[in-house]
XYZ file of C-alpha atoms in Angstrom:
386
model
C 93.954 138.763 122.630
C 97.252 137.129 121.442
C 100.165 139.159 120.102
C 100.042 137.707 116.614
C 96.412 138.822 116.191
C 97.201 142.304 117.387
C 100.354 142.629 115.271
C 98.385 141.592 112.128
C 95.403 143.799 112.831
C 97.708 146.909 113.587
C 99.911 146.355 110.439
C 96.938 145.800 108.024
C 95.190 148.996 109.349
C 98.411 151.067 108.908
C 98.767 149.800 105.493
C 95.211 150.556 104.245
C 94.771 153.897 105.776
C 95.079 155.943 102.880
C 92.884 153.565 100.857
C 90.461 153.676 103.534
C 90.079 157.204 103.532
C 89.527 157.326 99.829
C 86.908 154.622 99.980
C 85.118 156.440 102.777
C 85.192 159.677 100.712
C 83.607 157.730 97.978
C 80.975 155.827 99.954
C 80.092 158.720 102.157
C 78.807 160.643 99.150
C 76.494 157.875 97.884
C 72.921 158.775 99.042
C 71.253 155.966 101.080
C 68.011 156.816 102.670
C 66.393 154.003 104.880
C 64.797 151.604 102.268
C 66.501 152.985 99.234
C 70.065 152.140 99.810
C 70.256 150.237 96.373
C 73.196 152.474 95.118
C 75.591 151.763 98.110
C 74.496 148.114 97.967
C 75.386 147.709 94.447
C 78.737 149.603 95.067
C 79.643 147.397 98.077
C 78.716 144.323 96.122
C 80.914 145.220 93.092
C 83.785 146.206 95.349
C 83.861 142.867 97.014
C 83.748 141.218 93.766
C 86.703 143.228 92.514
C 88.710 142.383 95.641
C 88.331 138.752 94.845
C 85.086 137.506 96.386
C 83.639 134.486 94.478
C 80.640 135.407 92.408
C 78.390 133.060 94.510
C 79.747 134.234 97.863
C 78.431 137.817 97.770
C 74.781 138.817 97.101
C 72.242 141.639 97.622
C 69.111 140.098 99.194
C 65.457 141.046 99.012
C 66.020 143.747 101.908
C 68.994 145.241 100.084
C 71.442 143.640 102.491
C 74.890 142.791 100.823
C 76.056 139.373 102.215
C 79.499 138.095 101.950
C 79.711 134.474 102.940
C 83.019 132.957 104.282
C 83.170 129.239 104.967
C 84.537 127.592 107.947
C 88.072 126.145 107.571
C 88.851 122.524 106.461
C 87.696 119.860 108.866
C 85.214 122.350 110.811
C 81.675 121.624 110.691
C 80.008 124.036 108.255
C 76.573 124.045 110.074
C 78.070 125.116 113.546
C 76.362 128.534 113.406
C 77.453 131.613 111.808
C 79.247 134.445 113.263
C 77.855 137.654 111.713
C 79.603 140.823 111.558
C 77.698 143.802 110.201
C 77.464 147.568 109.546
C 74.469 149.491 108.198
C 74.465 151.222 104.933
C 71.558 153.740 105.551
C 71.728 157.167 106.915
C 69.040 159.379 108.347
C 68.767 162.066 105.622
C 66.359 161.738 102.713
C 68.898 163.012 100.106
C 68.791 161.307 96.653
C 71.620 163.427 95.109
C 75.223 162.836 96.260
C 75.743 163.854 99.791
C 78.091 166.982 100.541
C 81.637 165.920 101.752
C 84.103 168.335 103.487
C 87.569 167.905 104.624
C 90.285 169.404 106.988
C 93.694 168.165 107.688
C 92.309 165.849 110.719
C 88.579 165.652 109.948
C 86.392 164.223 107.386
C 82.721 165.779 107.405
C 79.634 164.434 105.745
C 76.056 163.414 106.583
C 76.216 160.080 108.185
C 80.004 159.880 107.862
C 80.344 158.123 111.469
C 76.698 156.813 111.654
C 77.681 154.553 109.950
C 79.623 154.769 106.909
C 83.095 155.055 108.413
C 82.481 151.839 110.524
C 81.168 150.337 107.381
C 84.084 151.121 105.312
C 86.218 149.401 108.114
C 83.881 146.144 107.985
C 84.559 146.130 104.078
C 88.399 146.207 104.416
C 88.539 143.400 107.156
C 86.321 141.440 105.260
C 88.816 141.548 102.225
C 91.543 140.730 104.527
C 89.873 137.387 105.429
C 89.183 136.882 101.793
C 92.664 137.665 100.239
C 94.404 135.657 102.806
C 92.198 132.709 102.932
C 92.102 132.676 106.673
C 90.811 129.313 108.140
C 87.891 129.944 110.333
C 86.381 127.948 113.274
C 82.870 128.606 112.010
C 81.381 130.202 108.938
C 81.160 134.073 108.948
C 78.726 136.398 107.249
C 80.003 139.955 106.466
C 76.898 141.960 106.185
C 76.401 145.633 105.042
C 72.722 145.826 106.173
C 69.787 148.081 105.361
C 67.160 149.762 107.356
C 68.760 150.484 110.632
C 67.843 154.281 110.873
C 64.531 155.733 111.854
C 61.445 153.910 110.244
C 63.526 151.507 108.647
C 62.388 149.415 111.702
C 65.532 147.130 111.432
C 64.140 145.617 108.308
C 67.556 144.509 107.002
C 68.477 142.717 110.073
C 65.176 141.093 110.591
C 65.361 139.585 107.057
C 68.936 138.286 107.757
C 67.624 136.388 110.827
C 64.503 135.358 108.715
C 66.773 133.617 106.123
C 69.359 132.208 108.554
C 66.683 131.252 111.235
C 68.399 128.999 113.746
C 71.986 129.130 112.108
C 73.507 132.370 113.766
C 75.629 131.741 116.823
C 76.642 135.346 117.587
C 76.214 138.759 116.111
C 78.596 141.923 116.045
C 77.436 145.153 114.536
C 79.765 148.119 114.127
C 78.075 151.366 114.467
C 78.789 154.642 116.599
C 82.024 155.993 118.219
C 85.066 154.301 119.830
C 84.372 153.447 123.309
C 80.806 152.992 123.040
C 79.932 149.283 123.477
C 76.178 148.451 123.225
C 75.298 145.309 125.457
C 71.732 145.381 125.785
C 68.833 146.341 123.580
C 66.378 149.355 124.126
C 63.162 148.634 122.193
C 60.514 150.916 121.174
C 57.103 151.341 119.547
C 56.501 153.961 117.117
C 53.159 155.373 116.113
C 51.614 158.007 113.478
C 48.688 159.577 115.176
C 46.139 161.336 112.740
C 43.512 163.738 113.604
C 40.519 164.852 111.294
C 37.755 167.392 112.055
C 35.168 169.110 110.036
C 37.348 172.249 109.849
C 36.069 175.553 108.447
C 36.574 179.318 108.571
C 38.432 180.819 111.576
C 35.754 183.546 111.927
C 32.599 182.048 110.476
C 33.003 178.696 112.226
C 34.689 179.593 115.322
C 34.079 176.964 118.014
C 34.402 173.887 115.631
C 37.014 171.279 116.668
C 40.551 172.088 115.535
C 42.719 169.198 114.624
C 45.807 170.835 115.774
C 44.288 171.916 119.098
C 43.148 168.214 119.415
C 46.539 166.745 118.920
C 47.916 169.333 121.200
C 45.755 168.259 123.963
C 46.666 164.677 123.278
C 50.252 165.436 123.392
C 49.958 167.208 126.774
C 48.084 164.164 128.223
C 50.692 161.825 126.860
C 53.604 163.594 128.490
C 51.480 163.450 131.772
C 51.261 159.857 131.707
C 52.684 157.758 134.487
C 55.679 155.868 133.009
C 56.647 152.461 134.209
C 59.447 152.326 136.916
C 60.607 148.860 136.405
C 63.204 150.028 133.776
C 64.035 153.482 132.268
C 61.079 154.384 129.868
C 60.920 157.388 127.714
C 58.398 158.958 125.334
C 58.894 161.526 122.589
C 56.974 163.458 119.853
C 59.354 163.824 117.110
C 57.294 165.326 114.223
C 53.945 167.384 113.978
C 52.262 168.400 110.814
C 48.945 169.889 110.291
C 46.640 172.690 108.965
C 46.597 174.879 105.810
C 46.295 178.685 106.432
C 46.301 180.894 109.216
C 42.545 181.781 108.744
C 41.563 178.207 108.577
C 40.301 175.748 111.294
C 42.678 172.902 110.836
C 40.914 169.941 109.446
C 43.892 167.432 109.416
C 46.972 167.012 111.673
C 49.339 164.370 112.396
C 52.096 163.478 114.783
C 54.901 160.962 114.948
C 55.256 159.309 118.623
C 57.550 156.909 120.117
C 58.188 155.318 123.653
C 61.332 153.412 124.237
C 62.529 150.943 127.196
C 64.867 148.397 127.655
C 62.181 146.150 129.167
C 59.551 144.380 126.898
C 57.305 144.436 130.055
C 57.445 148.213 130.133
C 56.797 148.521 126.444
C 53.560 146.479 126.832
C 52.537 148.676 129.750
C 53.015 151.743 127.545
C 51.130 150.105 124.740
C 48.108 149.662 126.977
C 48.387 153.256 128.324
C 48.667 154.688 124.752
C 45.779 152.828 123.454
C 43.630 153.937 126.140
C 44.857 157.396 125.862
C 43.844 157.507 122.147
C 40.297 156.270 123.059
C 39.968 158.865 125.531
C 40.552 161.800 122.970
C 37.875 160.556 120.604
C 35.088 163.008 120.102
C 31.857 162.993 118.198
C 33.237 165.221 115.387
C 36.804 164.596 115.824
C 38.449 161.221 114.706
C 41.820 160.158 115.813
C 43.556 157.316 114.130
C 46.757 155.609 115.647
C 48.838 153.458 113.474
C 51.718 151.445 114.834
C 54.664 152.087 112.162
C 57.658 150.661 113.979
C 58.362 147.941 116.684
C 61.943 147.306 117.954
C 62.419 144.494 120.349
C 64.167 145.062 123.644
C 66.504 142.337 124.983
C 65.123 139.076 126.020
C 64.209 138.246 129.555
C 67.508 136.148 130.110
C 71.113 137.022 129.245
C 72.173 134.664 126.348
C 74.667 131.976 127.008
C 78.102 133.395 125.777
C 76.995 137.016 125.953
C 79.508 137.980 128.701
C 82.490 136.057 126.981
C 81.696 138.101 123.714
C 81.507 141.352 125.619
C 84.800 140.670 127.573
C 86.653 139.483 124.560
C 85.684 142.541 122.732
C 86.599 144.938 125.778
C 89.862 143.671 125.772
C 90.459 144.444 121.958
C 88.957 147.951 122.479
C 91.419 148.548 125.153
C 94.448 147.219 123.467
C 93.953 148.293 119.862
C 91.223 150.958 120.257
C 93.013 152.829 123.037
C 89.859 153.408 124.805
C 88.141 152.314 127.962
C 84.719 150.953 126.789
C 81.486 151.962 128.447
C 78.706 149.554 128.564
C 75.478 150.960 127.066
C 72.014 150.078 126.356
C 70.712 151.400 123.146
C 68.644 150.799 119.942
C 70.741 149.142 117.320
C 70.728 146.191 114.865
C 71.742 143.937 117.948
C 68.074 144.502 119.077
C 67.041 141.659 116.887
C 69.476 138.717 117.858
C 69.215 139.845 121.454
C 65.394 139.393 121.508
C 65.987 136.021 120.168
C 68.344 134.944 122.848
C 71.504 135.184 120.653
C 74.720 136.655 121.953
C 74.981 140.206 120.313
C 76.336 143.698 120.797
C 77.189 146.828 118.835
C 80.690 148.241 118.844
C 81.878 151.762 117.804
C 85.259 152.070 116.021
C 85.745 155.629 115.064
C 86.087 158.999 116.870
C 83.620 161.810 115.877
C 80.524 163.659 116.890
C 77.352 165.238 115.776
C 75.637 162.208 114.625
C 72.208 162.714 112.988
C 73.156 166.151 111.996
C 74.546 167.422 108.584
C 77.574 168.574 110.253
C 78.614 165.104 111.449
C 82.464 164.579 111.590
C 85.145 161.758 112.212
C 88.639 161.991 113.072
C 90.536 160.677 109.954
C 93.385 159.003 112.044
C 90.995 157.133 114.203
C 90.180 154.894 111.200
C 93.466 152.979 111.877
C 92.413 151.943 115.396
C 88.794 151.091 114.217
C 89.845 148.844 111.453
C 92.330 147.274 113.725
C 89.525 146.539 116.162
C 87.263 145.216 113.677
C 89.868 142.833 112.046
C 91.034 141.526 115.476
C 87.372 140.675 116.318
C 86.949 138.789 113.162
C 90.356 136.966 113.592
C 89.040 135.700 116.976
C 87.582 132.855 114.679
C 90.890 132.105 113.090
C 92.053 128.718 113.700
C 95.643 129.504 113.323
């Protein structure tokens, strides 16, 4: 990384620090369950317009992604493939009322504040720098506040982005999680809703009839007893169980949410076969079990995309110099799953310090926002021509 880029990124991050904190306080309170991010999307679109984005350069698409388009500089081919920089707007919590916010002298606390609101605010301010300074770029850029990264959102926002720009994306960077975390390969998953229905009845008078809860418990026991593929790390998890009515009723209905994960598509397909067979084995005459695939995230493709290691090395240098951390390469499930499965160079970069993600007590260190914004802007300025 050249000294000019480092100097610009650091100075801008210091200059914007109080503004960044205030923007984070505002955005962190706007509810954004997966699939219902419209309030955050409208706020971000309006904010970019207020910062000088031309009306035709920013839009909200059908998936509730907010997309800011920045053209390549003079004399540069506009069809040379987009570089995408993204952060997701949704949080894991279903709240539709304003999210709670608390603050100490050093920390900001809110549900989803680090995953992913603080990274998102850094993206917004870095995008503003490119806008206001008219930075000439070596290729067109898309700055995207995307939807549906969490839970059963199933990466719908990023899928829509790659559907709309099919064949026109050259590289993809998402900002998510914490400083030092550098996701360089994709963990895929299959997610199922398994429902069981039985005749039910009275716990005394009809004792002996099939019980939907017991049937699913038996199914779960056998699920955890499966021999998992060994070609790559593969995991299973039962994340939610619902069923029954009263203590003296034989449960008629029960349902469970199940996922299995792997960094290997081959292992995911093996698990698919094992899972379907297991469901069939638990069918009985008076017990109906239905399994519905409700989410499918792709793992990395078979081959490492051309340019992947150059993208990773460039980012590691920025994280060391401006983030002040030694990056750790990880495999995980993020928005980068989609481009990696398509053979496009992609990764996910954490830019703030914090902890307790996916809890209502999540927090971030306020001062880490400076380093995070510097990292984000420096990565974008790698595409500056001067």
